[in-house]
Structures are given as structure tokens and as C-alpha cells.
Coordinates of N, CA, C and O in Angstrom, one line a residue:
X24 N 244.6 -68.9 -5.6 CA 243.3 -68.5 -5.4 C 242.6 -69.5 -4.4 O 242.6 -70.7 -4.7
X25 N 242.1 -69.0 -3.3 CA 241.5 -69.9 -2.3 C 240.0 -70.0 -2.6 O 239.3 -69.0 -2.8
X26 N 239.5 -71.3 -2.6 CA 238.1 -71.5 -2.8 C 237.3 -71.1 -1.5 O 237.7 -71.5 -0.4
X27 N 236.3 -70.4 -1.6 CA 235.5 -70.0 -0.5 C 234.4 -71.1 -0.2 O 233.7 -71.5 -1.0
X28 N 234.4 -71.4 1.1 CA 233.4 -72.4 1.5 C 232.1 -71.7 1.9 O 232.2 -70.7 2.6
X29 N 231.0 -72.2 1.5 CA 229.7 -71.6 1.9 C 229.3 -72.1 3.3 O 229.7 -73.2 3.7
X30 N 228.6 -71.3 4.0 CA 228.1 -71.7 5.3 C 226.9 -72.6 5.2 O 226.1 -72.4 4.2
X31 N 226.7 -73.4 6.2 CA 225.5 -74.2 6.2 C 224.4 -73.4 6.9 O 224.6 -72.7 7.9
X32 N 223.2 -73.4 6.3 CA 222.1 -72.5 6.9 C 221.3 -73.2 8.0 O 220.2 -73.5 7.9
X33 N 222.0 -73.5 9.1 CA 221.4 -74.1 10.2 C 220.4 -73.2 10.9 O 220.8 -72.1 11.3
X34 N 219.2 -73.7 11.1 CA 218.1 -73.0 11.7 C 217.6 -71.8 10.9 O 217.0 -70.9 11.5
X35 N 218.0 -71.7 9.7 CA 217.5 -70.6 8.8 C 216.4 -71.1 7.9 O 216.7 -72.0 7.1
X36 N 215.2 -70.5 8.0 CA 214.1 -71.0 7.1 C 213.7 -70.0 6.1 O 212.6 -70.1 5.5
X37 N 214.5 -68.9 5.9 CA 214.2 -67.9 5.0 C 215.0 -68.0 3.7 O 216.2 -67.8 3.7
X38 N 214.3 -68.4 2.6 CA 215.0 -68.6 1.4 C 215.8 -67.4 0.9 O 216.9 -67.5 0.4
X39 N 215.2 -66.2 1.0 CA 215.9 -65.0 0.5 C 217.2 -64.8 1.3 O 218.2 -64.5 0.7
X40 N 217.1 -65.0 2.6 CA 218.4 -64.8 3.4 C 219.4 -65.9 3.0 O 220.6 -65.5 2.9
X41 N 219.0 -67.1 2.7 CA 220.0 -68.1 2.3 C 220.6 -67.8 1.0 O 221.8 -67.9 0.8
X42 N 219.8 -67.3 0.0 CA 220.4 -66.9 -1.3 C 221.2 -65.7 -1.3 O 222.2 -65.6 -2.0
X43 N 220.9 -64.7 -0.5 CA 221.6 -63.4 -0.5 C 222.8 -63.4 0.4 O 223.7 -62.5 0.2
X44 N 222.9 -64.2 1.4 CA 224.0 -64.2 2.3 C 225.0 -65.3 2.1 O 225.8 -65.6 3.0
X45 N 224.9 -66.0 1.0 CA 226.0 -66.9 0.6 C 226.0 -68.3 1.4 O 227.0 -68.9 1.6
X46 N 224.8 -68.7 1.7 CA 224.7 -70.0 2.4 C 224.6 -71.2 1.4 O 224.2 -71.0 0.2
X47 N 225.0 -72.3 1.7 CA 224.9 -73.5 0.9 C 223.5 -73.9 0.8 O 222.7 -73.9 1.8
X48 N 223.0 -74.2 -0.4 CA 221.6 -74.6 -0.6 C 221.5 -75.6 -1.7 O 222.1 -75.4 -2.8
X49 N 220.7 -76.6 -1.5 CA 220.4 -77.6 -2.5 C 219.2 -77.1 -3.3 O 218.1 -76.9 -2.7
X50 N 219.4 -76.9 -4.6 CA 218.3 -76.3 -5.4 C 217.1 -77.3 -5.5 O 217.2 -78.4 -5.9
X51 N 215.9 -76.8 -5.0 CA 214.7 -77.6 -5.0 C 213.7 -76.9 -6.0 O 212.5 -77.2 -5.8
X52 N 214.1 -76.2 -6.9 CA 213.1 -75.5 -7.8 C 212.4 -76.5 -8.7 O 211.3 -76.1 -9.2
X53 N 212.8 -77.7 -8.8 CA 212.0 -78.8 -9.4 C 210.7 -79.0 -8.7 O 209.7 -79.4 -9.3
X54 N 210.7 -78.6 -7.4 CA 209.4 -78.7 -6.7 C 208.4 -77.8 -7.3 O 207.2 -78.1 -7.4
X55 N 208.8 -76.6 -7.7 CA 207.9 -75.6 -8.3 C 207.3 -76.2 -9.6 O 206.1 -76.1 -9.8
X56 N 208.1 -76.8 -10.4 CA 207.6 -77.4 -11.7 C 206.6 -78.5 -11.3 O 205.5 -78.5 -12.0
X57 N 206.9 -79.3 -10.4 CA 206.0 -80.4 -10.0 C 204.7 -79.8 -9.5 O 203.6 -80.3 -9.8
X58 N 204.8 -78.8 -8.7 CA 203.5 -78.2 -8.1 C 202.7 -77.6 -9.2 O 201.5 -77.7 -9.2
X59 N 203.3 -76.9 -10.2 CA 202.6 -76.3 -11.3 C 201.9 -77.4 -12.2 O 200.8 -77.1 -12.7
X60 N 202.6 -78.5 -12.4 CA 202.1 -79.5 -13.3 C 201.0 -80.4 -12.6 O 200.1 -80.9 -13.3
X61 N 201.1 -80.5 -11.3 CA 200.1 -81.4 -10.6 C 199.4 -80.6 -9.5 O 199.3 -81.0 -8.4
X62 N 198.9 -79.4 -9.8 CA 198.3 -78.6 -8.9 C 196.9 -79.0 -8.4 O 196.2 -79.8 -9.1
X63 N 196.5 -78.6 -7.3 CA 195.2 -78.9 -6.7 C 194.8 -77.7 -5.8 O 195.6 -76.7 -5.7
X64 N 193.6 -77.7 -5.3 CA 193.2 -76.7 -4.4 C 194.0 -76.6 -3.2 O 194.3 -75.5 -2.7
X65 N 194.5 -77.7 -2.7 CA 195.3 -77.8 -1.5 C 196.5 -78.7 -1.7 O 196.3 -79.7 -2.4
X66 N 197.7 -78.3 -1.3 CA 198.8 -79.2 -1.4 C 199.3 -79.4 0.1 O 199.6 -78.5 0.8
X67 N 199.4 -80.7 0.4 CA 199.8 -81.1 1.8 C 201.3 -81.5 1.7 O 201.6 -82.4 1.0
X68 N 202.1 -80.8 2.5 CA 203.5 -81.2 2.6 C 203.7 -82.1 3.8 O 203.7 -81.6 4.9
X69 N 203.9 -83.4 3.6 CA 204.1 -84.3 4.8 C 205.5 -84.7 4.7 O 205.9 -85.5 3.9
X70 N 206.3 -84.2 5.7 CA 207.7 -84.6 5.8 C 208.0 -84.6 7.3 O 207.3 -83.9 8.1
X71 N 209.0 -85.3 7.7 CA 209.4 -85.3 9.1 C 209.9 -83.9 9.6 O 210.2 -83.1 8.7
X72 N 210.0 -83.7 10.8 CA 210.6 -82.5 11.4 C 212.0 -82.2 10.8 O 212.7 -83.1 10.5
X73 N 212.3 -80.9 10.6 CA 213.6 -80.5 10.1 C 213.9 -81.0 8.7 O 215.0 -81.2 8.3
X74 N 212.8 -81.2 7.9 CA 213.0 -81.8 6.5 C 212.9 -80.7 5.5 O 213.1 -80.9 4.3
X75 N 212.6 -79.4 5.9 CA 212.6 -78.3 4.9 C 211.3 -77.8 4.5 O 211.2 -77.2 3.5
X76 N 210.2 -78.1 5.2 CA 208.9 -77.7 4.8 C 208.8 -76.2 4.8 O 208.3 -75.6 3.8
X77 N 209.2 -75.5 5.9 CA 209.1 -74.1 6.0 C 210.0 -73.4 5.0 O 209.7 -72.4 4.4
X78 N 211.2 -74.0 4.7 CA 212.1 -73.4 3.7 C 211.5 -73.5 2.3 O 211.5 -72.6 1.5
X79 N 210.8 -74.7 2.0 CA 210.1 -74.8 0.7 C 209.0 -73.8 0.6 O 208.9 -73.2 -0.5
X80 N 208.3 -73.5 1.6 CA 207.2 -72.5 1.5 C 207.8 -71.1 1.3 O 207.3 -70.3 0.6
X81 N 208.9 -70.8 2.0 CA 209.6 -69.6 1.8 C 210.1 -69.4 0.4 O 210.1 -68.4 -0.2
X82 N 210.7 -70.5 -0.2 CA 211.2 -70.5 -1.5 C 210.0 -70.2 -2.5 O 210.2 -69.4 -3.4
X83 N 208.8 -70.8 -2.3 CA 207.7 -70.6 -3.2 C 207.2 -69.1 -3.1 O 206.9 -68.5 -4.0
X84 N 207.3 -68.6 -1.8 CA 206.9 -67.2 -1.6 C 207.8 -66.2 -2.4 O 207.3 -65.2 -2.9
X85 N 209.1 -66.6 -2.5 CA 210.0 -65.7 -3.1 C 210.2 -66.0 -4.6 O 210.9 -65.3 -5.3
X86 N 209.6 -67.0 -5.1 CA 209.7 -67.4 -6.5 C 209.1 -66.3 -7.4 O 208.0 -65.9 -7.2
X87 N 209.8 -65.8 -8.3 CA 209.3 -64.7 -9.3 C 209.6 -65.2 -10.7 O 210.5 -65.6 -11.1

């Protein structure tokens, strides 16, 4: 039995596409828990370029 290697989601910022098309993904759902426990009117995501801000927002949009 050969192990299948997952693809890296380079330049893909759509969480649903990453999950449904078999891309490698580091689970960041702990972010959702943290946001729910420490919520405010506005949450500012300050991270360097290419750090996953858009992907995190897509993940939150698709969270059900």
C-alpha cells in the first residue's frame, strides 16, 4: 500500500478548496476557540505577508 502525499496549497487562500481537494493543512481551529473566548467588536489580525491572514478569514467564514 503506497501512502499518498498531500499537495501543498501554494497561493490558495480558500479554506473550502484546501479541505475538499486534499491539500496539506495545519489545523488552526484553536483560533476559533480563542476568538470566541476573547471576542471584541473588532479583531485585528496583524501578521507578516503570506502568514495566512486571508486563509484564516476563509476558515472562519466556512466554520459551521
